[in-house]
Amino acid sequence: MPPPDFLKDIFDKVDRDKSGFISIDELQKALSNGTWKPFNSETVRLMIGMFDKQNTGQISFQDFGALWKYVTEWQNCFKSFDKDNSGNIDKSELQNALRTFGYKLSDSTVEILMKKFNREGKNTILFDDFIHCCVMLNLLTASFSQHDADKDGVITLQYEQFLSMVFSLKT
Ligand code: MG
Ligand code: MG
């Protein structure tokens, strides 16, 4: 973890309106996905939800260290899987990343993820969408596992159980 002064400096720069909190909008402006397009607001919302310990919908300086660390770790992770240094993740890079994270997914499932998370429609995934993809996959897998007591990869759900499973996801 970097020294508090260093973090405070970044925090103050990101907190453009000097409110003492980082809003969704402020965080979105501070993050880059490597293009001129704005950082995916869904990913920003997910991250704020994860680190906003006081449930204000914003990030205080106390929460900021953990958020900063999280983003930095994702940056390193993204770089390490972007083997060709293209600034984005292609299908084989995504396959490799997911395998490394421990997911056993068929080619067609990876294809579905690729379709859903390549916002540019170019069959490559940018930094912000990569985080979004991995966080969603993690949440869905955790939710599935809760119902899969015998760990055979099969669950039986009634309609309303399914709805409650989906709607109770923290997304
Ligand atoms: Mg602010
Ligand atoms: Mg690449």
GROMACS .gro file of C-alpha atoms and ligand atoms in nm:
model
  173
    1MET     CA    1   0.000   0.000   0.000
    2PRO     CA    2   0.142   0.344  -0.091
    3PRO     CA    3   0.193   0.612   0.179
    4PRO     CA    4  -0.121   0.808   0.289
    5ASP     CA    5   0.015   1.139   0.150
    6PHE     CA    6   0.046   0.986  -0.195
    7LEU     CA    7  -0.308   0.848  -0.176
    8LYS     CA    8  -0.448   1.178  -0.045
    9ASP     CA    9  -0.292   1.355  -0.337
   10ILE     CA   10  -0.463   1.124  -0.586
   11PHE     CA   11  -0.789   1.134  -0.391
   12ASP     CA   12  -0.796   1.516  -0.401
   13LYS     CA   13  -0.731   1.518  -0.776
   14VAL     CA   14  -1.010   1.268  -0.842
   15ASP     CA   15  -1.251   1.452  -0.610
   16ARG     CA   16  -1.294   1.736  -0.858
   17ASP     CA   17  -1.574   1.915  -0.674
   18LYS     CA   18  -1.380   1.893  -0.343
   19SER     CA   19  -1.678   1.738  -0.167
   20GLY     CA   20  -1.459   1.499   0.030
   21PHE     CA   21  -1.614   1.207  -0.159
   22ILE     CA   22  -1.554   1.049  -0.496
   23SER     CA   23  -1.875   1.014  -0.694
   24ILE     CA   24  -1.947   0.770  -0.977
   25ASP     CA   25  -1.896   1.052  -1.222
   26GLU     CA   26  -1.564   1.160  -1.069
   27LEU     CA   27  -1.431   0.806  -1.061
   28GLN     CA   28  -1.539   0.745  -1.420
   29LYS     CA   29  -1.349   1.056  -1.533
   30ALA     CA   30  -1.037   0.946  -1.346
   31LEU     CA   31  -1.019   0.597  -1.496
   32SER     CA   32  -0.901   0.509  -1.843
   33ASN     CA   33  -0.968   0.203  -2.056
   34GLY     CA   34  -0.688   0.290  -2.293
   35THR     CA   35  -0.913   0.464  -2.547
   36TRP     CA   36  -1.077   0.806  -2.564
   37LYS     CA   37  -1.412   0.651  -2.483
   38PRO     CA   38  -1.539   0.692  -2.127
   39PHE     CA   39  -1.470   0.415  -1.878
   40ASN     CA   40  -1.763   0.171  -1.855
   41SER     CA   41  -2.006   0.322  -1.603
   42GLU     CA   42  -2.129  -0.026  -1.507
   43THR     CA   43  -1.779  -0.119  -1.397
   44VAL     CA   44  -1.749   0.207  -1.202
   45ARG     CA   45  -2.079   0.137  -1.028
   46LEU     CA   46  -1.970  -0.217  -0.940
   47MET     CA   47  -1.642  -0.090  -0.793
   48ILE     CA   48  -1.807   0.184  -0.588
   49GLY     CA   49  -2.057  -0.071  -0.458
   50MET     CA   50  -1.772  -0.295  -0.350
   51PHE     CA   51  -1.575  -0.034  -0.156
   52ASP     CA   52  -1.838   0.210  -0.035
   53LYS     CA   53  -1.841   0.088   0.324
   54GLN     CA   54  -2.080   0.359   0.452
   55ASN     CA   55  -2.331   0.288   0.174
   56THR     CA   56  -2.343   0.646   0.052
   57GLY     CA   57  -2.292   0.556  -0.314
   58GLN     CA   58  -1.962   0.744  -0.301
   59ILE     CA   59  -1.607   0.672  -0.192
   60SER     CA   60  -1.461   0.839   0.117
   61PHE     CA   61  -1.088   0.873   0.174
   62GLN     CA   62  -1.103   0.576   0.418
   63ASP     CA   63  -1.239   0.355   0.140
   64PHE     CA   64  -1.003   0.494  -0.120
   65GLY     CA   65  -0.689   0.294  -0.034
   66ALA     CA   66  -0.864  -0.037  -0.090
   67LEU     CA   67  -1.020   0.085  -0.415
   68TRP     CA   68  -0.685   0.217  -0.541
   69LYS     CA   69  -0.521  -0.118  -0.464
   70TYR     CA   70  -0.804  -0.303  -0.641
   71VAL     CA   71  -0.774  -0.096  -0.958
   72THR     CA   72  -0.393  -0.128  -0.959
   73GLU     CA   73  -0.418  -0.505  -0.924
   74TRP     CA   74  -0.664  -0.522  -1.213
   75GLN     CA   75  -0.429  -0.309  -1.425
   76ASN     CA   76  -0.143  -0.550  -1.359
   77CYS     CA   77  -0.367  -0.848  -1.420
   78PHE     CA   78  -0.492  -0.703  -1.749
   79LYS     CA   79  -0.137  -0.628  -1.866
   80SER     CA   80  -0.016  -0.975  -1.780
   81PHE     CA   81  -0.291  -1.141  -1.987
   82ASP     CA   82  -0.258  -0.899  -2.278
   83LYS     CA   83   0.031  -1.106  -2.412
   84ASP     CA   84   0.060  -0.920  -2.742
   85ASN     CA   85   0.052  -0.578  -2.569
   86SER     CA   86  -0.234  -0.468  -2.790
   87GLY     CA   87  -0.406  -0.282  -2.505
   88ASN     CA   88  -0.699  -0.521  -2.523
   89ILE     CA   89  -0.782  -0.884  -2.461
   90ASP     CA   90  -0.862  -1.110  -2.755
   91LYS     CA   91  -1.040  -1.443  -2.733
   92SER     CA   92  -0.734  -1.658  -2.672
   93GLU     CA   93  -0.608  -1.412  -2.409
   94LEU     CA   94  -0.949  -1.423  -2.239
   95GLN     CA   95  -0.948  -1.802  -2.251
   96ASN     CA   96  -0.607  -1.809  -2.092
   97ALA     CA   97  -0.708  -1.559  -1.821
   98LEU     CA   98  -1.025  -1.748  -1.728
   99ARG     CA   99  -0.840  -2.079  -1.721
  100THR     CA  100  -0.580  -1.923  -1.490
  101PHE     CA  101  -0.860  -1.796  -1.262
  102GLY     CA  102  -0.981  -2.155  -1.236
  103TYR     CA  103  -1.289  -2.146  -1.461
  104LYS     CA  104  -1.349  -2.449  -1.678
  105LEU     CA  105  -1.549  -2.302  -1.965
  106SER     CA  106  -1.614  -2.440  -2.310
  107ASP     CA  107  -1.522  -2.255  -2.624
  108SER     CA  108  -1.884  -2.158  -2.685
  109THR     CA  109  -1.921  -2.005  -2.336
  110VAL     CA  110  -1.607  -1.798  -2.385
  111GLU     CA  111  -1.755  -1.692  -2.717
  112ILE     CA  112  -2.070  -1.571  -2.538
  113LEU     CA  113  -1.860  -1.370  -2.291
  114MET     CA  114  -1.662  -1.226  -2.580
  115LYS     CA  115  -1.985  -1.116  -2.751
  116LYS     CA  116  -2.130  -0.966  -2.437
  117PHE     CA  117  -1.825  -0.777  -2.317
  118ASN     CA  118  -1.667  -0.643  -2.635
  119ARG     CA  119  -1.842  -0.308  -2.638
  120GLU     CA  120  -1.654  -0.197  -2.946
  121GLY     CA  121  -1.776  -0.494  -3.148
  122LYS     CA  122  -1.420  -0.576  -3.252
  123ASN     CA  123  -1.384  -0.911  -3.079
  124THR     CA  124  -1.148  -0.765  -2.824
  125ILE     CA  125  -1.216  -0.664  -2.465
  126LEU     CA  126  -1.095  -0.339  -2.311
  127PHE     CA  127  -0.970  -0.295  -1.954
  128ASP     CA  128  -1.302  -0.175  -1.807
  129ASP     CA  129  -1.505  -0.446  -1.976
  130PHE     CA  130  -1.253  -0.709  -1.870
  131ILE     CA  131  -1.309  -0.614  -1.504
  132HIS     CA  132  -1.684  -0.613  -1.562
  133CYS     CA  133  -1.670  -0.957  -1.722
  134CYS     CA  134  -1.457  -1.110  -1.445
  135VAL     CA  135  -1.660  -0.955  -1.161
  136MET     CA  136  -1.990  -1.071  -1.314
  137LEU     CA  137  -1.853  -1.420  -1.373
  138ASN     CA  138  -1.732  -1.434  -1.015
  139LEU     CA  139  -2.068  -1.321  -0.872
  140LEU     CA  140  -2.266  -1.564  -1.087
  141THR     CA  141  -2.033  -1.852  -1.008
  142ALA     CA  142  -2.049  -1.781  -0.633
  143SER     CA  143  -2.427  -1.764  -0.649
  144PHE     CA  144  -2.448  -2.091  -0.844
  145SER     CA  145  -2.207  -2.266  -0.603
  146GLN     CA  146  -2.428  -2.174  -0.308
  147HIS     CA  147  -2.702  -2.391  -0.460
  148ASP     CA  148  -2.468  -2.663  -0.581
  149ALA     CA  149  -2.408  -2.832  -0.246
  150ASP     CA  150  -2.269  -3.157  -0.394
  151LYS     CA  151  -2.043  -2.962  -0.633
  152ASP     CA  152  -2.142  -3.159  -0.941
  153GLY     CA  153  -2.202  -2.848  -1.150
  154VAL     CA  154  -2.577  -2.909  -1.168
  155ILE     CA  155  -2.851  -2.727  -0.977
  156THR     CA  156  -3.229  -2.750  -0.979
  157LEU     CA  157  -3.414  -2.422  -0.931
  158GLN     CA  158  -3.776  -2.324  -0.926
  159TYR     CA  159  -3.875  -2.014  -1.117
  160GLU     CA  160  -3.885  -1.785  -0.814
  161GLN     CA  161  -3.565  -1.929  -0.673
  162PHE     CA  162  -3.404  -1.840  -1.003
  163LEU     CA  163  -3.543  -1.488  -0.988
  164SER     CA  164  -3.429  -1.439  -0.632
  165MET     CA  165  -3.085  -1.574  -0.725
  166VAL     CA  166  -3.049  -1.328  -1.011
  167PHE     CA  167  -3.199  -1.027  -0.835
  168SER     CA  168  -2.997  -1.072  -0.518
  169LEU     CA  169  -2.672  -1.045  -0.713
  170LYS     CA  170  -2.478  -0.739  -0.602
  171THR     CA  171  -2.451  -0.581  -0.944
  172MG      MG  172  -1.658   1.477  -0.501
  173MG      MG  173  -0.411  -0.832  -2.657
   0.00000   0.00000   0.00000
